[in-house]
């Protein structure tokens, strides 16, 4: 996590936001309220997406610029431009979970907030996670097949079909018990470089649902 963060207040105007992005060579900014709580995020990438792309809460800026004159748009506030609510993490969020959030939301950085107050404390960027999450897919697949399935869980790797694409793991195979399938999927999720697990495992016996007590007459 980086504890030095460039952020803007909710009343910051368009010109101030653009100036901050240029000055600090950054592509997005958290928006904070008077108590330093993160309430949204503004990205200059949304500006590009807005040009003929789908309209959503985070890509309205360029569309608005088309319909307002330059002077009016320069006075727009951060609250009119931001994506809200912002996707955030805390300092205790595991790196793999932060990477999954970036993957899921297609974003390049995450504000880090205090778990209790919601105040901004730092930022984590995609480059901060490169050492772990740019691991080659074939390395990840090999560890799953031989490190997890064969050595840790003692199962023949040939029973399973495993594919890995950009850290997203898809696994297929059949096990005797559902509890074993859950353990396997959980073990895969903790392999370095895994962003998400697409579980197509099947099982013969459901052994995870607690039995209901028999009614007495």
mmCIF file with all atom_site columns, C-alpha atoms in Angstrom:
data_model
loop_
_atom_site.group_PDB
_atom_site.id
_atom_site.type_symbol
_atom_site.label_atom_id
_atom_site.label_alt_id
_atom_site.label_comp_id
_atom_site.label_asym_id
_atom_site.label_entity_id
_atom_site.label_seq_id
_atom_site.pdbx_PDB_ins_code
_atom_site.Cartn_x
_atom_site.Cartn_y
_atom_site.Cartn_z
_atom_site.occupancy
_atom_site.B_iso_or_equiv
_atom_site.pdbx_formal_charge
_atom_site.auth_seq_id
_atom_site.auth_comp_id
_atom_site.auth_asym_id
_atom_site.auth_atom_id
_atom_site.pdbx_PDB_model_num
ATOM 1   C CA . UNK A 1 1   ? 0.000   0.000   0.000   1.00 0.00 ? 1   UNK A CA 1
ATOM 2   C CA . UNK A 1 2   ? 1.115   3.527   -0.738  1.00 0.00 ? 2   UNK A CA 1
ATOM 3   C CA . UNK A 1 3   ? 0.286   5.940   2.076   1.00 0.00 ? 3   UNK A CA 1
ATOM 4   C CA . UNK A 1 4   ? 0.768   9.075   -0.014  1.00 0.00 ? 4   UNK A CA 1
ATOM 5   C CA . UNK A 1 5   ? -2.443  9.584   -1.968  1.00 0.00 ? 5   UNK A CA 1
ATOM 6   C CA . UNK A 1 6   ? -3.608  12.389  -4.232  1.00 0.00 ? 6   UNK A CA 1
ATOM 7   C CA . UNK A 1 7   ? -7.319  12.953  -3.615  1.00 0.00 ? 7   UNK A CA 1
ATOM 8   C CA . UNK A 1 8   ? -9.851  15.708  -4.219  1.00 0.00 ? 8   UNK A CA 1
ATOM 9   C CA . UNK A 1 9   ? -12.694 17.073  -2.120  1.00 0.00 ? 9   UNK A CA 1
ATOM 10  C CA . UNK A 1 10  ? -16.301 16.638  -3.154  1.00 0.00 ? 10  UNK A CA 1
ATOM 11  C CA . UNK A 1 11  ? -16.559 20.332  -4.087  1.00 0.00 ? 11  UNK A CA 1
ATOM 12  C CA . UNK A 1 12  ? -13.447 20.286  -6.292  1.00 0.00 ? 12  UNK A CA 1
ATOM 13  C CA . UNK A 1 13  ? -14.111 21.600  -9.783  1.00 0.00 ? 13  UNK A CA 1
ATOM 14  C CA . UNK A 1 14  ? -13.301 20.013  -13.118 1.00 0.00 ? 14  UNK A CA 1
ATOM 15  C CA . UNK A 1 15  ? -10.313 22.268  -13.757 1.00 0.00 ? 15  UNK A CA 1
ATOM 16  C CA . UNK A 1 16  ? -8.767  21.426  -10.366 1.00 0.00 ? 16  UNK A CA 1
ATOM 17  C CA . UNK A 1 17  ? -9.220  17.704  -10.939 1.00 0.00 ? 17  UNK A CA 1
ATOM 18  C CA . UNK A 1 18  ? -7.696  17.806  -14.415 1.00 0.00 ? 18  UNK A CA 1
ATOM 19  C CA . UNK A 1 19  ? -4.802  19.905  -13.121 1.00 0.00 ? 19  UNK A CA 1
ATOM 20  C CA . UNK A 1 20  ? -4.098  17.432  -10.284 1.00 0.00 ? 20  UNK A CA 1
ATOM 21  C CA . UNK A 1 21  ? -4.063  14.488  -12.709 1.00 0.00 ? 21  UNK A CA 1
ATOM 22  C CA . UNK A 1 22  ? -1.611  16.269  -15.005 1.00 0.00 ? 22  UNK A CA 1
ATOM 23  C CA . UNK A 1 23  ? 0.610   17.500  -12.185 1.00 0.00 ? 23  UNK A CA 1
ATOM 24  C CA . UNK A 1 24  ? 1.000   14.129  -10.469 1.00 0.00 ? 24  UNK A CA 1
ATOM 25  C CA . UNK A 1 25  ? 0.819   11.994  -13.638 1.00 0.00 ? 25  UNK A CA 1
ATOM 26  C CA . UNK A 1 26  ? -2.039  9.848   -12.348 1.00 0.00 ? 26  UNK A CA 1
ATOM 27  C CA . UNK A 1 27  ? -5.054  8.386   -14.108 1.00 0.00 ? 27  UNK A CA 1
ATOM 28  C CA . UNK A 1 28  ? -7.636  8.434   -11.301 1.00 0.00 ? 28  UNK A CA 1
ATOM 29  C CA . UNK A 1 29  ? -8.439  10.194  -8.048  1.00 0.00 ? 29  UNK A CA 1
ATOM 30  C CA . UNK A 1 30  ? -10.462 9.266   -4.971  1.00 0.00 ? 30  UNK A CA 1
ATOM 31  C CA . UNK A 1 31  ? -13.091 11.819  -3.961  1.00 0.00 ? 31  UNK A CA 1
ATOM 32  C CA . UNK A 1 32  ? -13.315 12.439  -0.209  1.00 0.00 ? 32  UNK A CA 1
ATOM 33  C CA . UNK A 1 33  ? -15.778 14.293  1.988   1.00 0.00 ? 33  UNK A CA 1
ATOM 34  C CA . UNK A 1 34  ? -15.033 16.726  4.833   1.00 0.00 ? 34  UNK A CA 1
ATOM 35  C CA . UNK A 1 35  ? -14.152 13.815  7.134   1.00 0.00 ? 35  UNK A CA 1
ATOM 36  C CA . UNK A 1 36  ? -11.726 12.247  4.618   1.00 0.00 ? 36  UNK A CA 1
ATOM 37  C CA . UNK A 1 37  ? -14.113 9.380   3.855   1.00 0.00 ? 37  UNK A CA 1
ATOM 38  C CA . UNK A 1 38  ? -13.998 8.033   0.300   1.00 0.00 ? 38  UNK A CA 1
ATOM 39  C CA . UNK A 1 39  ? -17.283 8.709   -1.496  1.00 0.00 ? 39  UNK A CA 1
ATOM 40  C CA . UNK A 1 40  ? -16.298 8.140   -5.119  1.00 0.00 ? 40  UNK A CA 1
ATOM 41  C CA . UNK A 1 41  ? -13.613 7.849   -7.764  1.00 0.00 ? 41  UNK A CA 1
ATOM 42  C CA . UNK A 1 42  ? -12.838 9.878   -10.894 1.00 0.00 ? 42  UNK A CA 1
ATOM 43  C CA . UNK A 1 43  ? -10.804 8.365   -13.726 1.00 0.00 ? 43  UNK A CA 1
ATOM 44  C CA . UNK A 1 44  ? -9.520  10.002  -16.898 1.00 0.00 ? 44  UNK A CA 1
ATOM 45  C CA . UNK A 1 45  ? -10.004 6.633   -18.587 1.00 0.00 ? 45  UNK A CA 1
ATOM 46  C CA . UNK A 1 46  ? -13.733 7.180   -18.211 1.00 0.00 ? 46  UNK A CA 1
ATOM 47  C CA . UNK A 1 47  ? -13.272 10.280  -20.333 1.00 0.00 ? 47  UNK A CA 1
ATOM 48  C CA . UNK A 1 48  ? -12.065 8.116   -23.215 1.00 0.00 ? 48  UNK A CA 1
ATOM 49  C CA . UNK A 1 49  ? -14.745 5.480   -22.683 1.00 0.00 ? 49  UNK A CA 1
ATOM 50  C CA . UNK A 1 50  ? -17.402 8.130   -22.811 1.00 0.00 ? 50  UNK A CA 1
ATOM 51  C CA . UNK A 1 51  ? -16.588 8.947   -26.422 1.00 0.00 ? 51  UNK A CA 1
ATOM 52  C CA . UNK A 1 52  ? -19.214 6.852   -28.151 1.00 0.00 ? 52  UNK A CA 1
ATOM 53  C CA . UNK A 1 53  ? -19.082 4.119   -25.497 1.00 0.00 ? 53  UNK A CA 1
ATOM 54  C CA . UNK A 1 54  ? -21.811 2.950   -23.148 1.00 0.00 ? 54  UNK A CA 1
ATOM 55  C CA . UNK A 1 55  ? -23.134 5.534   -20.759 1.00 0.00 ? 55  UNK A CA 1
ATOM 56  C CA . UNK A 1 56  ? -22.901 4.706   -17.083 1.00 0.00 ? 56  UNK A CA 1
ATOM 57  C CA . UNK A 1 57  ? -22.254 6.424   -13.782 1.00 0.00 ? 57  UNK A CA 1
ATOM 58  C CA . UNK A 1 58  ? -18.504 6.563   -14.391 1.00 0.00 ? 58  UNK A CA 1
ATOM 59  C CA . UNK A 1 59  ? -18.353 7.552   -18.053 1.00 0.00 ? 59  UNK A CA 1
ATOM 60  C CA . UNK A 1 60  ? -20.577 10.590  -18.266 1.00 0.00 ? 60  UNK A CA 1
ATOM 61  C CA . UNK A 1 61  ? -17.927 13.296  -18.386 1.00 0.00 ? 61  UNK A CA 1
ATOM 62  C CA . UNK A 1 62  ? -17.225 13.413  -22.116 1.00 0.00 ? 62  UNK A CA 1
ATOM 63  C CA . UNK A 1 63  ? -20.904 13.092  -22.924 1.00 0.00 ? 63  UNK A CA 1
ATOM 64  C CA . UNK A 1 64  ? -21.621 16.070  -20.709 1.00 0.00 ? 64  UNK A CA 1
ATOM 65  C CA . UNK A 1 65  ? -18.810 18.036  -22.297 1.00 0.00 ? 65  UNK A CA 1
ATOM 66  C CA . UNK A 1 66  ? -20.487 17.587  -25.662 1.00 0.00 ? 66  UNK A CA 1
ATOM 67  C CA . UNK A 1 67  ? -23.699 19.145  -24.439 1.00 0.00 ? 67  UNK A CA 1
ATOM 68  C CA . UNK A 1 68  ? -22.392 21.951  -22.314 1.00 0.00 ? 68  UNK A CA 1
ATOM 69  C CA . UNK A 1 69  ? -20.175 24.798  -23.281 1.00 0.00 ? 69  UNK A CA 1
ATOM 70  C CA . UNK A 1 70  ? -16.559 24.833  -22.106 1.00 0.00 ? 70  UNK A CA 1
ATOM 71  C CA . UNK A 1 71  ? -17.088 27.397  -19.356 1.00 0.00 ? 71  UNK A CA 1
ATOM 72  C CA . UNK A 1 72  ? -19.954 25.502  -17.804 1.00 0.00 ? 72  UNK A CA 1
ATOM 73  C CA . UNK A 1 73  ? -18.147 22.152  -17.881 1.00 0.00 ? 73  UNK A CA 1
ATOM 74  C CA . UNK A 1 74  ? -15.064 23.677  -16.258 1.00 0.00 ? 74  UNK A CA 1
ATOM 75  C CA . UNK A 1 75  ? -17.223 24.466  -13.240 1.00 0.00 ? 75  UNK A CA 1
ATOM 76  C CA . UNK A 1 76  ? -18.590 20.958  -12.746 1.00 0.00 ? 76  UNK A CA 1
ATOM 77  C CA . UNK A 1 77  ? -18.012 19.453  -9.308  1.00 0.00 ? 77  UNK A CA 1
ATOM 78  C CA . UNK A 1 78  ? -16.343 16.196  -8.348  1.00 0.00 ? 78  UNK A CA 1
ATOM 79  C CA . UNK A 1 79  ? -19.680 14.820  -7.159  1.00 0.00 ? 79  UNK A CA 1
ATOM 80  C CA . UNK A 1 80  ? -21.077 15.259  -10.685 1.00 0.00 ? 80  UNK A CA 1
ATOM 81  C CA . UNK A 1 81  ? -18.184 13.426  -12.328 1.00 0.00 ? 81  UNK A CA 1
ATOM 82  C CA . UNK A 1 82  ? -17.315 10.638  -9.919  1.00 0.00 ? 82  UNK A CA 1
ATOM 83  C CA . UNK A 1 83  ? -18.194 6.966   -9.892  1.00 0.00 ? 83  UNK A CA 1
ATOM 84  C CA . UNK A 1 84  ? -20.059 6.173   -6.699  1.00 0.00 ? 84  UNK A CA 1
ATOM 85  C CA . UNK A 1 85  ? -19.921 4.249   -4.487  1.00 0.00 ? 85  UNK A CA 1
ATOM 86  C CA . UNK A 1 86  ? -16.195 3.745   -4.865  1.00 0.00 ? 86  UNK A CA 1
ATOM 87  C CA . UNK A 1 87  ? -14.702 0.251   -4.730  1.00 0.00 ? 87  UNK A CA 1
ATOM 88  C CA . UNK A 1 88  ? -12.366 0.231   -1.711  1.00 0.00 ? 88  UNK A CA 1
ATOM 89  C CA . UNK A 1 89  ? -10.309 -2.151  0.433   1.00 0.00 ? 89  UNK A CA 1
ATOM 90  C CA . UNK A 1 90  ? -8.820  -1.978  3.923   1.00 0.00 ? 90  UNK A CA 1
ATOM 91  C CA . UNK A 1 91  ? -5.243  -2.470  5.063   1.00 0.00 ? 91  UNK A CA 1
ATOM 92  C CA . UNK A 1 92  ? -6.118  -6.022  6.177   1.00 0.00 ? 92  UNK A CA 1
ATOM 93  C CA . UNK A 1 93  ? -7.571  -7.046  2.801   1.00 0.00 ? 93  UNK A CA 1
ATOM 94  C CA . UNK A 1 94  ? -5.460  -9.895  1.353   1.00 0.00 ? 94  UNK A CA 1
ATOM 95  C CA . UNK A 1 95  ? -3.557  -8.957  -1.789  1.00 0.00 ? 95  UNK A CA 1
ATOM 96  C CA . UNK A 1 96  ? -5.348  -11.659 -3.787  1.00 0.00 ? 96  UNK A CA 1
ATOM 97  C CA . UNK A 1 97  ? -8.730  -10.180 -2.804  1.00 0.00 ? 97  UNK A CA 1
ATOM 98  C CA . UNK A 1 98  ? -7.598  -6.708  -3.868  1.00 0.00 ? 98  UNK A CA 1
ATOM 99  C CA . UNK A 1 99  ? -6.455  -8.156  -7.201  1.00 0.00 ? 99  UNK A CA 1
ATOM 100 C CA . UNK A 1 100 ? -9.835  -9.842  -7.645  1.00 0.00 ? 100 UNK A CA 1
ATOM 101 C CA . UNK A 1 101 ? -11.612 -6.538  -7.070  1.00 0.00 ? 101 UNK A CA 1
ATOM 102 C CA . UNK A 1 102 ? -9.440  -4.870  -9.721  1.00 0.00 ? 102 UNK A CA 1
ATOM 103 C CA . UNK A 1 103 ? -10.103 -7.778  -12.084 1.00 0.00 ? 103 UNK A CA 1
ATOM 104 C CA . UNK A 1 104 ? -13.861 -7.755  -11.409 1.00 0.00 ? 104 UNK A CA 1
ATOM 105 C CA . UNK A 1 105 ? -14.305 -4.000  -11.809 1.00 0.00 ? 105 UNK A CA 1
ATOM 106 C CA . UNK A 1 106 ? -11.638 -3.479  -14.514 1.00 0.00 ? 106 UNK A CA 1
ATOM 107 C CA . UNK A 1 107 ? -9.875  -0.769  -12.514 1.00 0.00 ? 107 UNK A CA 1
ATOM 108 C CA . UNK A 1 108 ? -6.177  0.009   -12.006 1.00 0.00 ? 108 UNK A CA 1
ATOM 109 C CA . UNK A 1 109 ? -6.131  1.185   -8.412  1.00 0.00 ? 109 UNK A CA 1
ATOM 110 C CA . UNK A 1 110 ? -8.067  0.828   -5.173  1.00 0.00 ? 110 UNK A CA 1
ATOM 111 C CA . UNK A 1 111 ? -8.362  3.367   -2.351  1.00 0.00 ? 111 UNK A CA 1
ATOM 112 C CA . UNK A 1 112 ? -7.459  1.870   1.025   1.00 0.00 ? 112 UNK A CA 1
ATOM 113 C CA . UNK A 1 113 ? -9.744  2.999   3.836   1.00 0.00 ? 113 UNK A CA 1
ATOM 114 C CA . UNK A 1 114 ? -9.927  2.598   7.584   1.00 0.00 ? 114 UNK A CA 1
ATOM 115 C CA . UNK A 1 115 ? -12.209 -0.345  8.357   1.00 0.00 ? 115 UNK A CA 1
ATOM 116 C CA . UNK A 1 116 ? -14.071 1.568   11.080  1.00 0.00 ? 116 UNK A CA 1
ATOM 117 C CA . UNK A 1 117 ? -14.238 5.176   9.929   1.00 0.00 ? 117 UNK A CA 1
ATOM 118 C CA . UNK A 1 118 ? -14.022 4.761   6.152   1.00 0.00 ? 118 UNK A CA 1
ATOM 119 C CA . UNK A 1 119 ? -11.335 7.450   6.034   1.00 0.00 ? 119 UNK A CA 1
ATOM 120 C CA . UNK A 1 120 ? -8.779  7.317   3.227   1.00 0.00 ? 120 UNK A CA 1
ATOM 121 C CA . UNK A 1 121 ? -5.435  5.918   4.429   1.00 0.00 ? 121 UNK A CA 1
ATOM 122 C CA . UNK A 1 122 ? -3.670  4.891   1.221   1.00 0.00 ? 122 UNK A CA 1
ATOM 123 C CA . UNK A 1 123 ? -3.942  3.427   -2.245  1.00 0.00 ? 123 UNK A CA 1
ATOM 124 C CA . UNK A 1 124 ? -2.949  0.166   -3.891  1.00 0.00 ? 124 UNK A CA 1
ATOM 125 C CA . UNK A 1 125 ? -2.284  0.009   -7.632  1.00 0.00 ? 125 UNK A CA 1
ATOM 126 C CA . UNK A 1 126 ? -2.092  -2.782  -10.132 1.00 0.00 ? 126 UNK A CA 1
ATOM 127 C CA . UNK A 1 127 ? 1.673   -2.298  -10.363 1.00 0.00 ? 127 UNK A CA 1
ATOM 128 C CA . UNK A 1 128 ? 1.923   -2.962  -6.610  1.00 0.00 ? 128 UNK A CA 1
ATOM 129 C CA . UNK A 1 129 ? 0.592   -6.466  -7.281  1.00 0.00 ? 129 UNK A CA 1
ATOM 130 C CA . UNK A 1 130 ? 2.616   -7.294  -10.390 1.00 0.00 ? 130 UNK A CA 1
ATOM 131 C CA . UNK A 1 131 ? 5.143   -9.515  -8.620  1.00 0.00 ? 131 UNK A CA 1
ATOM 132 C CA . UNK A 1 132 ? 2.396   -11.937 -7.600  1.00 0.00 ? 132 UNK A CA 1
ATOM 133 C CA . UNK A 1 133 ? -0.379  -11.430 -10.107 1.00 0.00 ? 133 UNK A CA 1
ATOM 134 C CA . UNK A 1 134 ? 1.584   -11.423 -13.344 1.00 0.00 ? 134 UNK A CA 1
ATOM 135 C CA . UNK A 1 135 ? 2.730   -14.978 -12.718 1.00 0.00 ? 135 UNK A CA 1
ATOM 136 C CA . UNK A 1 136 ? 2.642   -17.036 -15.963 1.00 0.00 ? 136 UNK A CA 1
ATOM 137 C CA . UNK A 1 137 ? -0.561  -19.032 -16.388 1.00 0.00 ? 137 UNK A CA 1
ATOM 138 C CA . UNK A 1 138 ? 1.374   -22.242 -17.059 1.00 0.00 ? 138 UNK A CA 1
ATOM 139 C CA . UNK A 1 139 ? 3.218   -21.889 -13.739 1.00 0.00 ? 139 UNK A CA 1
ATOM 140 C CA . UNK A 1 140 ? -0.105  -21.492 -11.942 1.00 0.00 ? 140 UNK A CA 1
ATOM 141 C CA . UNK A 1 141 ? -1.546  -24.533 -13.723 1.00 0.00 ? 141 UNK A CA 1
ATOM 142 C CA . UNK A 1 142 ? 1.478   -26.642 -12.833 1.00 0.00 ? 142 UNK A CA 1
ATOM 143 C CA . UNK A 1 143 ? 1.243   -25.757 -9.138  1.00 0.00 ? 143 UNK A CA 1
ATOM 144 C CA . UNK A 1 144 ? -2.480  -26.584 -9.096  1.00 0.00 ? 144 UNK A CA 1
ATOM 145 C CA . UNK A 1 145 ? -2.037  -29.952 -10.802 1.00 0.00 ? 145 UNK A CA 1
ATOM 146 C CA . UNK A 1 146 ? 1.074   -31.162 -9.027  1.00 0.00 ? 146 UNK A CA 1
ATOM 147 C CA . UNK A 1 147 ? 1.515   -28.971 -5.946  1.00 0.00 ? 147 UNK A CA 1
ATOM 148 C CA . UNK A 1 148 ? -2.129  -28.907 -4.831  1.00 0.00 ? 148 UNK A CA 1
ATOM 149 C CA . UNK A 1 149 ? -3.984  -31.838 -6.412  1.00 0.00 ? 149 UNK A CA 1
ATOM 150 C CA . UNK A 1 150 ? -1.201  -34.435 -6.374  1.00 0.00 ? 150 UNK A CA 1
ATOM 151 C CA . UNK A 1 151 ? 1.106   -33.583 -3.470  1.00 0.00 ? 151 UNK A CA 1
ATOM 152 C CA . UNK A 1 152 ? -1.126  -31.722 -0.994  1.00 0.00 ? 152 UNK A CA 1
ATOM 153 C CA . UNK A 1 153 ? -4.444  -33.492 -1.527  1.00 0.00 ? 153 UNK A CA 1
ATOM 154 C CA . UNK A 1 154 ? -3.070  -36.846 -2.742  1.00 0.00 ? 154 UNK A CA 1
ATOM 155 C CA . UNK A 1 155 ? -5.323  -37.112 -5.803  1.00 0.00 ? 155 UNK A CA 1
ATOM 156 C CA . UNK A 1 156 ? -4.320  -38.095 -9.361  1.00 0.00 ? 156 UNK A CA 1
ATOM 157 C CA . UNK A 1 157 ? -3.992  -34.892 -11.432 1.00 0.00 ? 157 UNK A CA 1
ATOM 158 C CA . UNK A 1 158 ? -5.187  -36.775 -14.515 1.00 0.00 ? 158 UNK A CA 1
ATOM 159 C CA . UNK A 1 159 ? -8.700  -36.846 -13.058 1.00 0.00 ? 159 UNK A CA 1
ATOM 160 C CA . UNK A 1 160 ? -9.029  -33.097 -13.505 1.00 0.00 ? 160 UNK A CA 1
ATOM 161 C CA . UNK A 1 161 ? -9.096  -30.619 -16.369 1.00 0.00 ? 161 UNK A CA 1
ATOM 162 C CA . UNK A 1 162 ? -7.464  -27.329 -15.396 1.00 0.00 ? 162 UNK A CA 1
ATOM 163 C CA . UNK A 1 163 ? -7.187  -24.239 -17.603 1.00 0.00 ? 163 UNK A CA 1
ATOM 164 C CA . UNK A 1 164 ? -5.746  -20.871 -16.597 1.00 0.00 ? 164 UNK A CA 1
ATOM 165 C CA . UNK A 1 165 ? -6.265  -17.630 -18.516 1.00 0.00 ? 165 UNK A CA 1
ATOM 166 C CA . UNK A 1 166 ? -4.859  -14.385 -17.067 1.00 0.00 ? 166 UNK A CA 1
ATOM 167 C CA . UNK A 1 167 ? -5.059  -15.778 -13.551 1.00 0.00 ? 167 UNK A CA 1
ATOM 168 C CA . UNK A 1 168 ? -8.646  -17.044 -13.920 1.00 0.00 ? 168 UNK A CA 1
ATOM 169 C CA . UNK A 1 169 ? -8.710  -20.779 -13.187 1.00 0.00 ? 169 UNK A CA 1
ATOM 170 C CA . UNK A 1 170 ? -11.379 -23.133 -14.544 1.00 0.00 ? 170 UNK A CA 1
ATOM 171 C CA . UNK A 1 171 ? -11.415 -26.637 -13.083 1.00 0.00 ? 171 UNK A CA 1
ATOM 172 C CA . UNK A 1 172 ? -13.507 -29.673 -14.025 1.00 0.00 ? 172 UNK A CA 1
ATOM 173 C CA . UNK A 1 173 ? -13.520 -33.108 -12.461 1.00 0.00 ? 173 UNK A CA 1
ATOM 174 C CA . UNK A 1 174 ? -15.463 -35.538 -10.306 1.00 0.00 ? 174 UNK A CA 1
ATOM 175 C CA . UNK A 1 175 ? -14.970 -36.293 -6.611  1.00 0.00 ? 175 UNK A CA 1
ATOM 176 C CA . UNK A 1 176 ? -16.702 -38.582 -4.169  1.00 0.00 ? 176 UNK A CA 1
ATOM 177 C CA . UNK A 1 177 ? -17.714 -35.895 -1.671  1.00 0.00 ? 177 UNK A CA 1
ATOM 178 C CA . UNK A 1 178 ? -18.736 -32.279 -1.888  1.00 0.00 ? 178 UNK A CA 1
ATOM 179 C CA . UNK A 1 179 ? -16.476 -31.399 1.061   1.00 0.00 ? 179 UNK A CA 1
ATOM 180 C CA . UNK A 1 180 ? -13.471 -32.566 -1.005  1.00 0.00 ? 180 UNK A CA 1
ATOM 181 C CA . UNK A 1 181 ? -14.584 -30.395 -3.934  1.00 0.00 ? 181 UNK A CA 1
ATOM 182 C CA . UNK A 1 182 ? -14.872 -27.378 -1.630  1.00 0.00 ? 182 UNK A CA 1
ATOM 183 C CA . UNK A 1 183 ? -11.403 -28.011 -0.165  1.00 0.00 ? 183 UNK A CA 1
ATOM 184 C CA . UNK A 1 184 ? -9.907  -28.256 -3.633  1.00 0.00 ? 184 UNK A CA 1
ATOM 185 C CA . UNK A 1 185 ? -11.514 -25.026 -4.859  1.00 0.00 ? 185 UNK A CA 1
ATOM 186 C CA . UNK A 1 186 ? -10.428 -23.224 -1.680  1.00 0.00 ? 186 UNK A CA 1
ATOM 187 C CA . UNK A 1 187 ? -6.844  -24.480 -2.016  1.00 0.00 ? 187 UNK A CA 1
ATOM 188 C CA . UNK A 1 188 ? -6.699  -23.287 -5.626  1.00 0.00 ? 188 UNK A CA 1
ATOM 189 C CA . UNK A 1 189 ? -7.993  -19.844 -4.625  1.00 0.00 ? 189 UNK A CA 1
ATOM 190 C CA . UNK A 1 190 ? -4.942  -19.426 -2.355  1.00 0.00 ? 190 UNK A CA 1
ATOM 191 C CA . UNK A 1 191 ? -2.352  -20.206 -5.039  1.00 0.00 ? 191 UNK A CA 1
ATOM 192 C CA . UNK A 1 192 ? -0.199  -17.165 -5.838  1.00 0.00 ? 192 UNK A CA 1
ATOM 193 C CA . UNK A 1 193 ? -1.351  -15.567 -9.076  1.00 0.00 ? 193 UNK A CA 1
ATOM 194 C CA . UNK A 1 194 ? -4.925  -16.892 -8.988  1.00 0.00 ? 194 UNK A CA 1
ATOM 195 C CA . UNK A 1 195 ? -7.446  -14.105 -9.471  1.00 0.00 ? 195 UNK A CA 1
ATOM 196 C CA . UNK A 1 196 ? -10.637 -16.158 -9.503  1.00 0.00 ? 196 UNK A CA 1
ATOM 197 C CA . UNK A 1 197 ? -11.736 -19.812 -9.557  1.00 0.00 ? 197 UNK A CA 1
ATOM 198 C CA . UNK A 1 198 ? -14.490 -21.018 -11.894 1.00 0.00 ? 198 UNK A CA 1
ATOM 199 C CA . UNK A 1 199 ? -15.596 -24.247 -10.235 1.00 0.00 ? 199 UNK A CA 1
ATOM 200 C CA . UNK A 1 200 ? -17.176 -26.934 -12.448 1.00 0.00 ? 200 UNK A CA 1
ATOM 201 C CA . UNK A 1 201 ? -16.414 -29.776 -10.040 1.00 0.00 ? 201 UNK A CA 1
ATOM 202 C CA . UNK A 1 202 ? -19.030 -32.472 -9.536  1.00 0.00 ? 202 UNK A CA 1
ATOM 203 C CA . UNK A 1 203 ? -19.429 -34.895 -6.639  1.00 0.00 ? 203 UNK A CA 1
ATOM 204 C CA . UNK A 1 204 ? -21.290 -38.078 -5.792  1.00 0.00 ? 204 UNK A CA 1
ATOM 205 C CA . UNK A 1 205 ? -22.123 -37.439 -2.140  1.00 0.00 ? 205 UNK A CA 1
ATOM 206 C CA . UNK A 1 206 ? -23.424 -34.314 -0.430  1.00 0.00 ? 206 UNK A CA 1
ATOM 207 C CA . UNK A 1 207 ? -21.758 -34.316 2.972   1.00 0.00 ? 207 UNK A CA 1
ATOM 208 C CA . UNK A 1 208 ? -21.786 -30.640 3.934   1.00 0.00 ? 208 UNK A CA 1
ATOM 209 C CA . UNK A 1 209 ? -25.455 -30.029 4.733   1.00 0.00 ? 209 UNK A CA 1
ATOM 210 C CA . UNK A 1 210 ? -26.234 -30.633 8.407   1.00 0.00 ? 210 UNK A CA 1
ATOM 211 C CA . UNK A 1 211 ? -28.938 -33.211 8.984   1.00 0.00 ? 211 UNK A CA 1
ATOM 212 C CA . UNK A 1 212 ? -32.198 -31.915 10.412  1.00 0.00 ? 212 UNK A CA 1
ATOM 213 C CA . UNK A 1 213 ? -33.256 -33.589 13.657  1.00 0.00 ? 213 UNK A CA 1
ATOM 214 C CA . UNK A 1 214 ? -36.030 -36.128 13.219  1.00 0.00 ? 214 UNK A CA 1
ATOM 215 C CA . UNK A 1 215 ? -39.387 -34.865 14.436  1.00 0.00 ? 215 UNK A CA 1
ATOM 216 C CA . UNK A 1 216 ? -40.791 -36.600 17.483  1.00 0.00 ? 216 UNK A CA 1
ATOM 217 C CA . UNK A 1 217 ? -44.453 -37.570 17.481  1.00 0.00 ? 217 UNK A CA 1
#
